[in-house]
XYZ file of C-alpha atoms in Angstrom:
725
model
C -8.289 26.993 24.254
C -10.057 27.284 27.645
C -13.367 27.726 25.918
C -12.594 24.687 23.760
C -11.841 22.513 26.758
C -15.155 23.511 28.347
C -17.072 22.463 25.297
C -15.616 19.051 24.483
C -19.107 17.571 24.187
C -19.944 20.084 21.492
C -16.730 19.157 19.687
C -17.793 15.555 19.589
C -21.186 16.511 18.178
C -19.530 18.588 15.467
C -17.316 15.709 14.389
C -20.135 13.177 14.313
C -21.617 10.628 16.640
C -18.975 8.931 18.738
C -19.630 6.004 21.015
C -16.945 5.178 23.551
C -16.818 1.653 24.871
C -15.598 1.429 28.423
C -13.801 -1.779 27.702
C -11.712 -0.038 25.071
C -10.401 2.570 27.500
C -9.596 0.474 30.501
C -10.590 -2.476 32.650
C -13.726 -2.357 34.711
C -13.055 -4.109 37.923
C -16.755 -4.856 38.489
C -16.825 -7.116 35.451
C -13.637 -9.025 36.139
C -12.557 -11.909 38.273
C -8.966 -11.405 39.423
C -7.026 -14.637 39.830
C -4.001 -13.112 41.528
C -3.514 -10.442 44.185
C -0.384 -9.019 42.660
C -2.100 -7.738 39.517
C -1.269 -4.130 38.649
C -4.108 -2.481 36.743
C -3.444 0.827 35.057
C -6.284 3.341 35.297
C -5.722 4.576 31.788
C -5.008 1.381 29.904
C -5.380 2.943 26.498
C -5.194 1.184 23.141
C -2.602 3.655 21.821
C 0.821 4.010 23.469
C 2.906 7.142 22.949
C 3.507 7.770 19.310
C 3.333 4.139 18.254
C 1.259 3.836 15.114
C -1.375 1.149 14.860
C -3.787 0.402 12.065
C -6.733 -1.663 13.131
C -10.120 -0.448 11.892
C -9.819 -0.975 8.185
C -6.856 -3.258 7.828
C -6.254 -6.811 6.766
C -5.284 -9.810 8.815
C -1.941 -11.242 7.828
C -0.900 -14.268 9.817
C 1.730 -15.916 7.705
C 4.068 -12.969 7.432
C 5.579 -10.582 9.899
C 4.231 -7.066 9.545
C 5.666 -4.496 11.897
C 4.145 -1.029 11.947
C 6.525 1.134 13.866
C 5.999 4.625 15.235
C 8.888 6.746 16.422
C 10.677 4.065 18.438
C 12.801 2.639 15.646
C 15.988 1.965 17.531
C 14.746 -0.900 19.705
C 12.725 -2.800 17.124
C 14.091 -2.036 13.662
C 17.817 -1.576 14.005
C 18.402 -5.137 15.251
C 16.593 -6.613 12.260
C 18.320 -4.417 9.707
C 21.813 -4.638 11.172
C 21.698 -8.402 11.180
C 20.987 -8.393 7.452
C 23.775 -5.974 6.681
C 26.370 -8.262 8.253
C 25.899 -11.034 5.712
C 28.749 -9.857 3.546
C 31.134 -9.740 6.470
C 30.693 -13.366 7.408
C 31.304 -15.953 4.757
C 29.583 -18.621 6.809
C 26.250 -16.920 6.172
C 25.479 -16.310 9.820
C 23.028 -13.476 9.413
C 20.668 -14.260 12.260
C 19.504 -11.480 14.517
C 21.972 -10.400 17.166
C 20.372 -9.623 20.519
C 21.951 -7.245 23.011
C 20.067 -8.357 26.106
C 22.570 -9.062 28.901
C 25.340 -9.426 26.301
C 23.852 -12.651 25.014
C 24.905 -13.216 21.403
C 22.919 -15.910 19.675
C 20.502 -16.353 16.804
C 17.154 -14.710 17.541
C 14.157 -15.974 15.599
C 11.733 -14.173 17.917
C 12.338 -10.407 18.224
C 11.650 -8.769 21.599
C 7.974 -8.065 22.284
C 6.835 -4.475 21.809
C 3.692 -2.601 22.778
C 1.094 -3.021 20.055
C 1.882 -6.585 18.978
C -1.349 -8.477 18.315
C -2.222 -12.168 18.238
C -5.317 -14.062 17.244
C -5.498 -15.980 20.540
C -4.134 -15.982 24.083
C -2.291 -19.241 23.374
C -0.479 -17.644 20.434
C 0.596 -14.716 22.613
C 1.764 -17.070 25.382
C 3.664 -19.271 22.899
C 5.394 -16.268 21.371
C 6.651 -14.972 24.734
C 7.597 -18.493 25.759
C 9.636 -19.032 22.553
C 11.289 -15.640 22.983
C 12.147 -16.542 26.597
C 13.527 -19.956 25.656
C 15.699 -18.405 22.989
C 17.258 -15.956 25.455
C 17.545 -18.480 28.281
C 14.853 -17.700 30.855
C 11.504 -19.235 31.787
C 8.097 -17.592 32.186
C 4.970 -18.041 34.219
C 1.526 -16.463 34.441
C 1.776 -13.835 37.142
C -1.926 -13.037 37.006
C -4.937 -13.226 34.739
C -8.514 -12.059 34.854
C -11.810 -13.153 33.372
C -15.186 -11.520 32.941
C -17.444 -11.963 35.957
C -19.755 -14.980 35.728
C -17.822 -16.157 32.702
C -14.762 -18.283 32.016
C -13.704 -16.039 29.131
C -10.181 -14.799 29.746
C -9.874 -11.011 29.288
C -6.255 -10.291 30.216
C -3.050 -11.638 31.717
C 0.419 -10.684 32.886
C 3.224 -13.034 31.831
C 6.442 -12.561 33.767
C 9.943 -13.950 34.134
C 10.128 -16.994 36.382
C 12.480 -15.030 38.666
C 9.801 -12.438 39.416
C 9.095 -11.677 43.087
C 10.621 -13.328 46.178
C 9.900 -16.271 48.447
C 6.983 -15.788 50.778
C 7.555 -15.847 54.549
C 6.197 -19.387 54.678
C 8.697 -20.558 52.033
C 11.701 -18.655 53.392
C 12.873 -21.499 55.641
C 12.469 -24.233 53.043
C 15.562 -26.017 51.761
C 14.730 -25.318 48.130
C 17.288 -23.163 46.343
C 16.267 -19.516 46.016
C 15.605 -18.797 42.339
C 13.575 -15.594 42.532
C 15.399 -12.290 42.256
C 12.558 -9.781 42.063
C 12.955 -9.573 38.270
C 10.576 -7.071 36.668
C 10.611 -8.453 33.088
C 7.039 -9.001 31.923
C 4.384 -8.374 29.275
C 0.749 -7.412 29.879
C -1.847 -8.856 27.475
C -5.415 -7.702 26.953
C -8.327 -8.923 24.840
C -9.232 -5.981 22.596
C -12.154 -7.490 20.698
C -13.629 -10.946 20.576
C -10.606 -12.481 18.855
C -7.534 -10.259 19.243
C -4.966 -10.093 22.024
C -2.704 -7.070 22.291
C 0.501 -6.440 24.209
C -0.229 -3.344 26.309
C 2.920 -3.147 28.434
C 6.440 -4.521 28.082
C 9.446 -4.648 30.423
C 12.481 -6.323 28.872
C 15.232 -5.740 31.455
C 16.222 -8.633 33.727
C 18.193 -8.262 36.968
C 19.849 -11.688 36.763
C 21.983 -13.764 34.419
C 20.276 -16.184 32.089
C 20.553 -19.909 32.751
C 19.500 -21.697 29.538
C 20.015 -25.166 31.009
C 17.738 -24.510 33.986
C 15.232 -22.712 31.768
C 15.195 -25.724 29.433
C 13.822 -27.849 32.275
C 11.238 -25.305 33.388
C 7.530 -26.032 33.375
C 6.757 -23.504 30.636
C 9.325 -24.891 28.165
C 8.447 -28.517 28.854
C 4.829 -27.631 28.226
C 5.843 -26.093 24.933
C 7.755 -29.181 23.810
C 4.900 -31.476 24.801
C 2.265 -29.447 23.038
C 1.155 -29.713 19.463
C 3.435 -27.965 17.001
C 1.475 -26.051 14.428
C 1.818 -23.338 11.871
C -1.154 -21.227 10.878
C -1.393 -20.535 7.171
C -2.061 -16.961 6.065
C -5.638 -16.018 5.327
C -6.631 -14.034 2.274
C -9.972 -12.547 3.337
C -9.881 -8.882 2.344
C -12.699 -8.108 4.752
C -10.631 -8.885 7.859
C -10.052 -5.715 9.865
C -6.707 -6.165 11.599
C -3.060 -6.210 10.617
C -1.257 -9.029 12.393
C 1.999 -7.672 13.733
C 3.640 -11.023 14.342
C 3.344 -14.477 12.865
C 1.919 -17.269 14.988
C 5.101 -18.853 16.363
C 6.353 -22.138 15.020
C 7.587 -24.256 17.873
C 10.700 -26.384 17.410
C 12.252 -24.470 14.528
C 15.670 -25.427 13.180
C 17.973 -26.234 16.063
C 15.354 -25.840 18.793
C 15.194 -28.525 21.417
C 18.709 -29.728 20.619
C 21.453 -27.995 22.538
C 24.115 -29.746 20.448
C 22.998 -28.175 17.188
C 25.774 -26.271 15.461
C 24.572 -22.741 14.724
C 27.022 -22.359 11.849
C 25.522 -25.446 10.208
C 22.054 -23.981 10.646
C 23.112 -20.756 8.970
C 24.602 -22.613 6.013
C 21.276 -24.368 5.456
C 19.289 -21.115 5.458
C 17.842 -20.452 2.007
C 19.361 -17.122 1.020
C 16.860 -16.774 -1.828
C 14.159 -16.214 0.790
C 15.731 -13.103 2.227
C 16.406 -9.584 1.056
C 19.862 -9.264 -0.475
C 21.645 -6.486 1.388
C 25.262 -5.455 1.048
C 27.477 -4.176 3.816
C 26.094 -0.869 5.078
C 22.678 -1.254 3.386
C 20.954 -1.976 6.695
C 22.188 1.291 8.152
C 21.046 3.141 5.021
C 17.485 1.838 5.399
C 17.460 2.556 9.129
C 18.803 6.092 8.645
C 16.243 6.882 5.972
C 13.274 5.599 7.985
C 14.465 7.455 11.095
C 14.996 10.734 9.245
C 11.636 10.655 7.455
C 9.686 9.921 10.627
C 11.101 13.048 12.254
C 9.414 15.211 9.614
C 6.440 13.014 8.698
C 4.740 11.425 11.735
C 2.289 9.600 9.436
C 5.082 7.864 7.545
C 4.535 4.081 7.664
C 6.870 1.187 6.997
C 6.238 -2.537 7.236
C 8.683 -5.447 7.394
C 8.294 -9.098 6.511
C 10.541 -11.667 8.214
C 10.953 -15.276 7.133
C 10.769 -18.266 9.474
C 14.433 -17.888 10.417
C 13.923 -14.246 11.379
C 15.662 -12.769 8.325
C 14.309 -9.722 6.554
C 12.475 -10.680 3.368
C 10.555 -7.638 2.245
C 10.140 -3.987 3.188
C 7.297 -1.643 2.258
C 6.916 2.061 3.037
C 4.839 5.100 2.143
C 4.492 8.635 3.423
C 1.447 10.665 4.433
C 1.362 12.452 1.089
C 0.982 9.140 -0.756
C -1.774 7.976 1.567
C -3.671 11.231 1.065
C -3.128 11.282 -2.712
C -4.707 7.842 -2.937
C -8.025 9.351 -1.873
C -8.008 11.566 -4.995
C -6.177 9.456 -7.541
C -6.415 5.846 -6.337
C -9.019 4.805 -8.908
C -6.315 3.625 -11.325
C -2.945 2.314 -10.078
C 0.033 0.901 -11.938
C 2.239 -1.653 -10.208
C 5.760 -1.037 -11.488
C 8.159 -3.996 -11.218
C 10.778 -2.762 -13.717
C 13.675 -2.974 -11.241
C 12.612 -6.353 -9.855
C 11.987 -8.097 -13.181
C 15.163 -6.721 -14.787
C 17.349 -7.805 -11.837
C 18.444 -4.339 -10.745
C 20.829 -3.979 -7.812
C 17.885 -2.430 -5.934
C 14.881 -4.856 -6.070
C 12.415 -1.964 -6.077
C 8.670 -2.050 -6.713
C 6.388 0.991 -6.821
C 2.671 1.743 -6.815
C 2.111 4.643 -9.209
C -0.906 6.781 -10.182
C -1.445 10.029 -12.100
C -2.437 13.327 -10.500
C -4.660 16.138 -11.781
C -1.906 17.320 -14.132
C -1.415 13.873 -15.652
C 1.917 13.492 -13.854
C 2.956 10.212 -12.250
C 2.798 10.181 -8.446
C 3.985 7.607 -5.945
C 1.569 5.613 -3.778
C 4.098 3.419 -1.999
C 7.450 1.641 -2.506
C 8.996 -1.621 -1.468
C 12.065 -3.846 -1.657
C 11.310 -7.507 -2.361
C 13.396 -10.629 -1.881
C 11.711 -12.444 -4.787
C 8.674 -12.442 -7.062
C 6.780 -15.387 -5.580
C 3.062 -15.641 -4.911
C 3.583 -15.362 -1.144
C 5.670 -12.206 -1.524
C 3.083 -10.510 -3.733
C 0.282 -11.515 -1.366
C 2.150 -9.939 1.570
C 2.906 -6.774 -0.393
C -0.605 -6.231 -1.771
C -2.180 -6.821 1.622
C 0.262 -4.451 3.282
C -0.406 -1.727 0.714
C -4.179 -2.215 0.846
C -4.135 -2.052 4.645
C -2.293 1.277 4.580
C -4.940 2.550 2.143
C -7.670 1.719 4.681
C -8.836 -1.366 2.784
C -10.041 0.533 -0.310
C -8.880 -1.308 -3.447
C -8.366 0.525 -6.765
C -10.883 0.216 -9.593
C -8.141 -0.697 -12.056
C -4.661 -2.068 -11.458
C -2.157 -2.226 -14.331
C 0.853 -4.564 -14.271
C 3.319 -6.424 -16.471
C 2.492 -9.919 -17.643
C 3.101 -12.394 -14.811
C 0.889 -15.361 -13.936
C 2.057 -15.432 -10.308
C 1.285 -11.743 -9.877
C -2.044 -12.221 -11.637
C -3.046 -14.899 -9.117
C -2.047 -12.686 -6.169
C -4.040 -9.742 -7.527
C -7.104 -11.947 -7.997
C -6.691 -13.015 -4.365
C -6.263 -9.572 -2.763
C -8.147 -7.345 -5.256
C -10.936 -9.655 -6.458
C -13.198 -6.822 -7.629
C -10.550 -4.682 -9.351
C -10.014 -4.698 -13.128
C -6.583 -6.217 -13.696
C -5.082 -5.083 -16.992
C -1.636 -5.424 -18.559
C 0.363 -2.400 -19.627
C -0.198 -2.234 -23.397
C 3.146 -0.636 -24.248
C 4.937 -3.431 -22.370
C 2.862 -6.043 -24.214
C 3.729 -4.662 -27.648
C 7.400 -4.418 -26.690
C 7.363 -8.021 -25.434
C 5.790 -9.214 -28.690
C 8.588 -7.592 -30.665
C 11.314 -8.973 -28.380
C 9.911 -12.506 -28.602
C 9.285 -12.529 -32.350
C 12.869 -13.358 -33.329
C 13.953 -11.885 -36.634
C 10.594 -10.173 -37.088
C 11.421 -7.556 -34.446
C 13.500 -5.712 -37.052
C 10.808 -5.983 -39.698
C 9.100 -2.666 -40.378
C 6.197 -4.471 -42.041
C 5.562 -6.631 -38.981
C 5.644 -3.634 -36.627
C 3.175 -1.754 -38.820
C 0.740 -4.660 -39.022
C 1.064 -5.315 -35.268
C 0.280 -1.672 -34.444
C -2.703 -1.620 -36.805
C -4.043 -4.840 -35.293
C -3.779 -3.610 -31.710
C -4.525 0.102 -31.988
C -6.793 0.544 -35.019
C -9.328 -2.222 -34.466
C -12.401 -0.878 -32.671
C -14.507 -4.068 -32.614
C -13.738 -7.510 -31.236
C -14.374 -9.358 -34.506
C -12.094 -6.896 -36.342
C -9.303 -7.616 -33.860
C -9.770 -11.393 -34.059
C -9.643 -11.410 -37.864
C -6.656 -9.030 -37.995
C -4.709 -11.123 -35.447
C -5.340 -14.370 -37.356
C -4.267 -12.734 -40.589
C -1.093 -11.356 -38.963
C 0.130 -14.640 -37.441
C -0.586 -16.507 -40.694
C 1.154 -13.909 -42.853
C 4.343 -13.891 -40.778
C 4.364 -17.616 -39.963
C 4.061 -17.312 -36.177
C 0.737 -19.090 -35.673
C 2.436 -21.890 -33.708
C 4.549 -19.584 -31.548
C 3.850 -20.909 -28.021
C 4.602 -17.692 -26.109
C 2.523 -15.600 -28.508
C -0.369 -18.057 -28.243
C -0.290 -17.764 -24.439
C -0.369 -13.994 -24.715
C -3.276 -14.150 -27.141
C -5.267 -16.326 -24.721
C -4.878 -13.515 -22.168
C -5.940 -10.821 -24.678
C -8.894 -9.619 -22.616
C -6.337 -8.109 -20.182
C -4.429 -6.014 -22.736
C -6.221 -5.596 -26.069
C -8.098 -2.234 -26.129
C -11.204 -3.739 -27.750
C -11.755 -5.877 -24.630
C -11.278 -3.058 -22.095
C -13.925 -0.565 -23.126
C -15.736 -0.797 -19.795
C -12.542 -0.200 -17.817
C -11.497 3.268 -16.661
C -7.767 3.959 -17.144
C -7.443 7.740 -16.497
C -4.716 7.893 -19.137
C -2.506 5.421 -17.239
C -2.337 2.897 -20.085
C -1.716 4.444 -23.482
C -3.856 3.361 -26.424
C -2.151 5.372 -29.121
C 0.690 4.187 -31.323
C 4.121 5.308 -30.211
C 3.060 6.318 -26.697
C 4.173 4.612 -23.495
C 4.115 5.240 -19.756
C 7.601 5.774 -18.334
C 8.454 4.232 -14.945
C 8.324 6.677 -12.031
C 12.101 6.605 -11.523
C 13.007 6.154 -15.184
C 16.279 7.895 -15.961
C 17.233 8.109 -12.282
C 17.714 4.475 -11.194
C 19.825 2.095 -13.294
C 20.764 -1.570 -12.989
C 23.969 -0.825 -11.060
C 22.484 1.821 -8.724
C 23.317 0.885 -5.118
C 20.850 1.074 -2.248
C 22.646 4.068 -0.752
C 22.549 5.910 -4.085
C 18.905 4.958 -4.496
C 17.692 6.607 -1.283
C 19.599 9.793 -2.116
C 18.068 9.794 -5.604
C 14.652 8.829 -4.248
C 14.402 11.876 -1.987
C 15.577 14.221 -4.746
C 13.051 12.806 -7.224
C 10.200 13.161 -4.731
C 11.169 16.766 -4.036
C 11.377 17.482 -7.765
C 7.949 15.921 -8.395
C 6.374 17.867 -5.516
C 7.860 21.149 -6.750
C 6.627 20.419 -10.276
C 3.096 19.786 -9.011
C 3.107 22.980 -6.918
C 4.379 24.996 -9.892
C 1.730 23.541 -12.204
C -0.943 24.309 -9.593
C 0.233 27.917 -9.528
C 0.351 28.256 -13.319
C -3.047 26.616 -13.753
C -4.606 28.938 -11.212
C -3.023 32.165 -12.447
C -2.773 31.704 -16.221
C -5.187 31.160 -19.100
C -4.446 29.173 -22.235
C -5.218 30.602 -25.633
C -8.364 29.284 -27.311
C -7.859 27.570 -30.673
C -11.480 27.327 -31.827
C -14.841 29.025 -31.390
C -16.339 25.915 -29.790
C -17.945 26.567 -26.409
C -16.847 23.131 -25.145
C -13.272 24.384 -25.301
C -14.077 27.532 -23.339
C -16.096 25.554 -20.786
C -13.301 23.158 -19.813
C -10.606 25.842 -19.946
C -12.221 27.259 -16.810
C -12.432 23.885 -15.051
C -9.527 21.633 -15.977
C -5.848 21.918 -15.185
C -3.698 23.167 -18.051
C -2.100 19.838 -18.956
C -5.372 17.922 -19.114
C -7.105 20.777 -20.918
C -4.389 20.772 -23.627
C -5.162 17.115 -24.343
C -8.883 17.828 -24.493
C -8.204 20.880 -26.641
C -6.570 18.615 -29.235
C -9.839 16.693 -29.484
C -11.793 19.914 -30.004
C -9.422 20.957 -32.787
C -9.757 17.516 -34.404
C -13.540 17.938 -34.655
C -12.828 19.599 -37.998
C -11.694 16.238 -39.416
C -15.115 14.683 -38.714
C -17.912 14.929 -41.271
C -20.994 13.230 -42.689
C -22.956 12.381 -39.534
C -25.653 9.818 -40.347
C -28.219 8.131 -38.129
C -27.774 4.358 -38.213
C -30.747 3.295 -36.067
C -32.829 4.420 -33.106
C -34.385 2.667 -30.133
C -36.629 5.154 -28.336
C -34.444 7.973 -26.965
C -31.237 6.078 -27.803
C -29.865 6.893 -31.244
C -26.800 5.404 -32.903
C -24.861 7.555 -35.368
C -22.120 6.792 -37.853
C -19.594 9.588 -38.142
C -16.836 9.682 -40.735
C -13.349 10.940 -39.952
C -10.624 11.779 -42.438
C -7.046 11.001 -41.454
C -5.106 14.180 -40.758
C -1.703 12.526 -41.160
C -0.631 10.300 -44.006
C -3.111 9.636 -46.802
C -5.843 12.287 -46.540
C -8.157 10.129 -48.655
C -8.365 7.497 -45.900
C -11.683 7.707 -44.098
C -12.705 5.724 -41.013
C -16.199 5.202 -39.649
C -16.944 5.536 -35.914
C -20.128 4.456 -34.205
C -21.441 6.835 -31.530
C -24.425 6.122 -29.291
C -26.414 9.042 -27.848
C -29.146 8.876 -25.177
C -31.289 12.010 -25.320
C -32.916 11.526 -21.914
C -29.709 11.598 -19.898
C -27.497 13.384 -22.437
C -25.241 10.329 -22.415
C -22.837 9.797 -25.277
C -20.491 6.908 -25.984
C -18.104 6.470 -28.865
C -16.762 3.151 -30.016
C -13.214 4.548 -29.751
C -13.796 4.749 -25.976
C -11.614 7.817 -25.428
C -13.455 8.803 -22.247
C -12.757 5.553 -20.375
C -9.213 5.354 -21.693
C -8.155 8.980 -21.132
C -10.797 10.632 -18.926
C -12.192 13.162 -21.435
C -14.560 13.021 -24.419
C -13.297 12.375 -27.941
C -13.911 14.484 -31.055
C -16.547 12.033 -32.298
C -18.629 12.333 -29.135
C -18.246 16.132 -29.141
C -19.540 16.270 -32.706
C -22.622 14.276 -31.756
C -23.319 16.515 -28.747
C -22.997 19.545 -30.985
C -25.200 17.877 -33.639
C -27.931 17.427 -30.987
C -27.617 21.082 -29.860
C -26.168 20.212 -26.435
C -24.593 23.532 -25.452
C -22.381 22.301 -22.605
C -20.546 19.089 -21.868
C -22.767 17.098 -19.464
C -21.582 17.064 -15.835
C -20.933 13.301 -15.793
C -18.112 13.807 -18.291
C -16.339 16.438 -16.172
C -14.191 14.503 -13.712
C -13.221 15.996 -10.362
C -9.798 14.303 -10.592
C -8.875 16.780 -13.391
C -10.388 19.942 -11.929
C -8.133 22.813 -10.908
C -10.589 24.105 -8.283
C -10.843 20.790 -6.435
C -9.519 20.926 -2.847
C -6.696 18.423 -2.546
C -5.144 18.327 0.924
C -2.252 15.917 1.188
C -3.248 14.789 4.659
C -4.601 11.238 5.043
C -8.195 10.962 6.205
C -7.969 8.379 8.974
C -11.586 8.470 10.049
C -12.126 12.062 11.130
C -15.703 11.362 12.208
C -14.660 8.890 14.888
C -11.857 10.046 17.128
C -11.167 9.508 20.796
C -10.649 12.779 22.702
C -8.878 10.874 25.484
C -6.233 9.521 23.118
C -3.095 11.684 22.597
C -2.240 10.016 19.282
C -5.649 10.870 17.892
C -5.233 14.435 19.155
C -2.327 14.761 16.753
C -4.161 13.195 13.796
C -7.256 15.306 14.308
C -5.494 18.640 14.872
C -3.064 17.969 12.024
C -5.910 17.459 9.547
C -7.720 20.585 10.721
C -4.554 22.668 10.598
C -3.793 21.482 7.079
C -7.255 22.575 5.977
C -6.356 26.090 7.102
C -3.030 25.784 5.274
C -4.825 24.697 2.099
C -7.143 27.693 2.258
C -4.184 29.968 2.959
C -2.489 28.907 -0.283
C -5.300 30.220 -2.520
C -4.174 33.844 -2.535
C -2.158 36.387 -0.580
C -5.309 37.634 1.160
C -6.166 34.085 2.216
C -2.600 33.612 3.403
C -2.752 36.731 5.615
C -6.052 35.619 7.167
C -4.708 32.131 7.866
C -1.456 33.489 9.320
C -3.330 35.924 11.555
C -5.550 33.094 12.777
C -2.522 31.023 13.735
C -0.963 33.992 15.541
C -4.193 34.594 17.466
C -4.232 30.940 18.568
């Protein structure tokens, strides 16, 4: 350790080039003009405070919704919000506004107390927020001090304090004016942290005096607020913006503000309950307890909250460090599961789901939503994308929903948005009236969707189907058909699905919590089930890792392709590929259709193994000799992540001894190092920042843990290394 501390410069070189800006670590007095003599500058005015988590480098700016990213200090900032929601069922009048505990004042709080880390897009927004918070509690504020850059009028920082701060000067002591100052220490310190972001760096909430709302109402700061322009900034949708906004730009003169005679009960009755999360008695405590417990064992656990204009909780989103790390390996294809929300479950749950290297579903984040509006989906997708460091998936799969489709186009403009095919076929049957019980209709529908390999084949088969069964004028079905490029397999051949959307008859992807959460499951039951399911899934993955590493599957053919991937792929994925190798025996009569230089197109015939053995289908396979590229019209590789029997036959026909490297995906490999520790920019860390010490050391330690899990010998070496440290 001593040697390490003496070589910190070498450490920085090892981790990559790091440039430290002086303005990010503190305030240089030579560059600042101080407007007040009572300014207290901290020598180590760091961007990170304690264990409070902040995402800023690769995030998104969200102005219209409240996003709070909390570290370990849950009790001050989260419990108030949650408890206020849980009281709704105790009070029939609907008074569910936030209950503040400051100086035993009990009134509706639209503006939560300021906390270190809050960010605003301008100084005026920060001032207005603190001013609104002060007015709500019953005190006034003033600018204690501010500073600007030398030779410039650009404001760089300020301290806003309670109007009762300090005492009368000696000159004012004998004046007849009533003494109003009590030496109150309540204040917030603001600092410009880039060209357009203001951050709260220090907060003191305690006052040493009683509040006087009437006197505060007539103060200079509140009169200025009432005289100013009242505005509300709409949320932006630019995915390139780099910062999460932790608080909405305040709306001055909300319901009841500026009118001391307003009846708070009447206000509460007029609050739109549809715009808030529906919580029963005790649900708030359940959420709070779960978040608190998880953060004790997972410091990289993140949760975000969305409040409406009245300060009520609308939406909650959370994910753990394992999910954030898994996204780096398996975030290419993501399914957005809204089963609980769309089917009106007691728990309005949504989940981001992917598949791991064993083909098992894994969780990439969860949330509870108040509704399924465009604004809610925008908030959720931005929040999730921010936690994933701004890296959108290649493909996102959802149910059919025009509102959701618009939100995805807004937040993930470059991602392939596809509809879950099994849900589409089920919806067609449910909306076809009496035909849903018709075996003939189901057979024709399946043949139309799953057996057509060309666009014109699908179009002709669909027209024939709707004419035959008299549903050509079915409005819902016509709308679905117009959106066919999002669900029909023939239109998705350039989209990678990694097996997430099934393209075989009778197959379907089950929801992540299918069989565990039901329509009547309460929130308390859900969190108990949720933890058990996660533990079960993690144990299953660890067991499959062990079996894949220490066991060999029996070969079924003499084909070298089978032997090749048995050494590379996990058991579950290899079994699926092995089925394709076995099915090569059903392919015959390879004929060259045409050639264009090194690119040759073949027609390969396949005999049906099940049903009528006399049925033969033709498949078109393109092969490029120069790059050993092969592509079958059935598109098994893009759909499932491994080559089909038709492509394997063509490779074998052209004497290609091994499967080309581009068709061996790292996401399926059993020897690929997968450390479930999020990579939060390991090449750029600040050695002066205690929070980044944790992140950096945690990642490095987990690399040792990962190596130690390979074998008993590796374990002993890793354990001895830890003991030596």
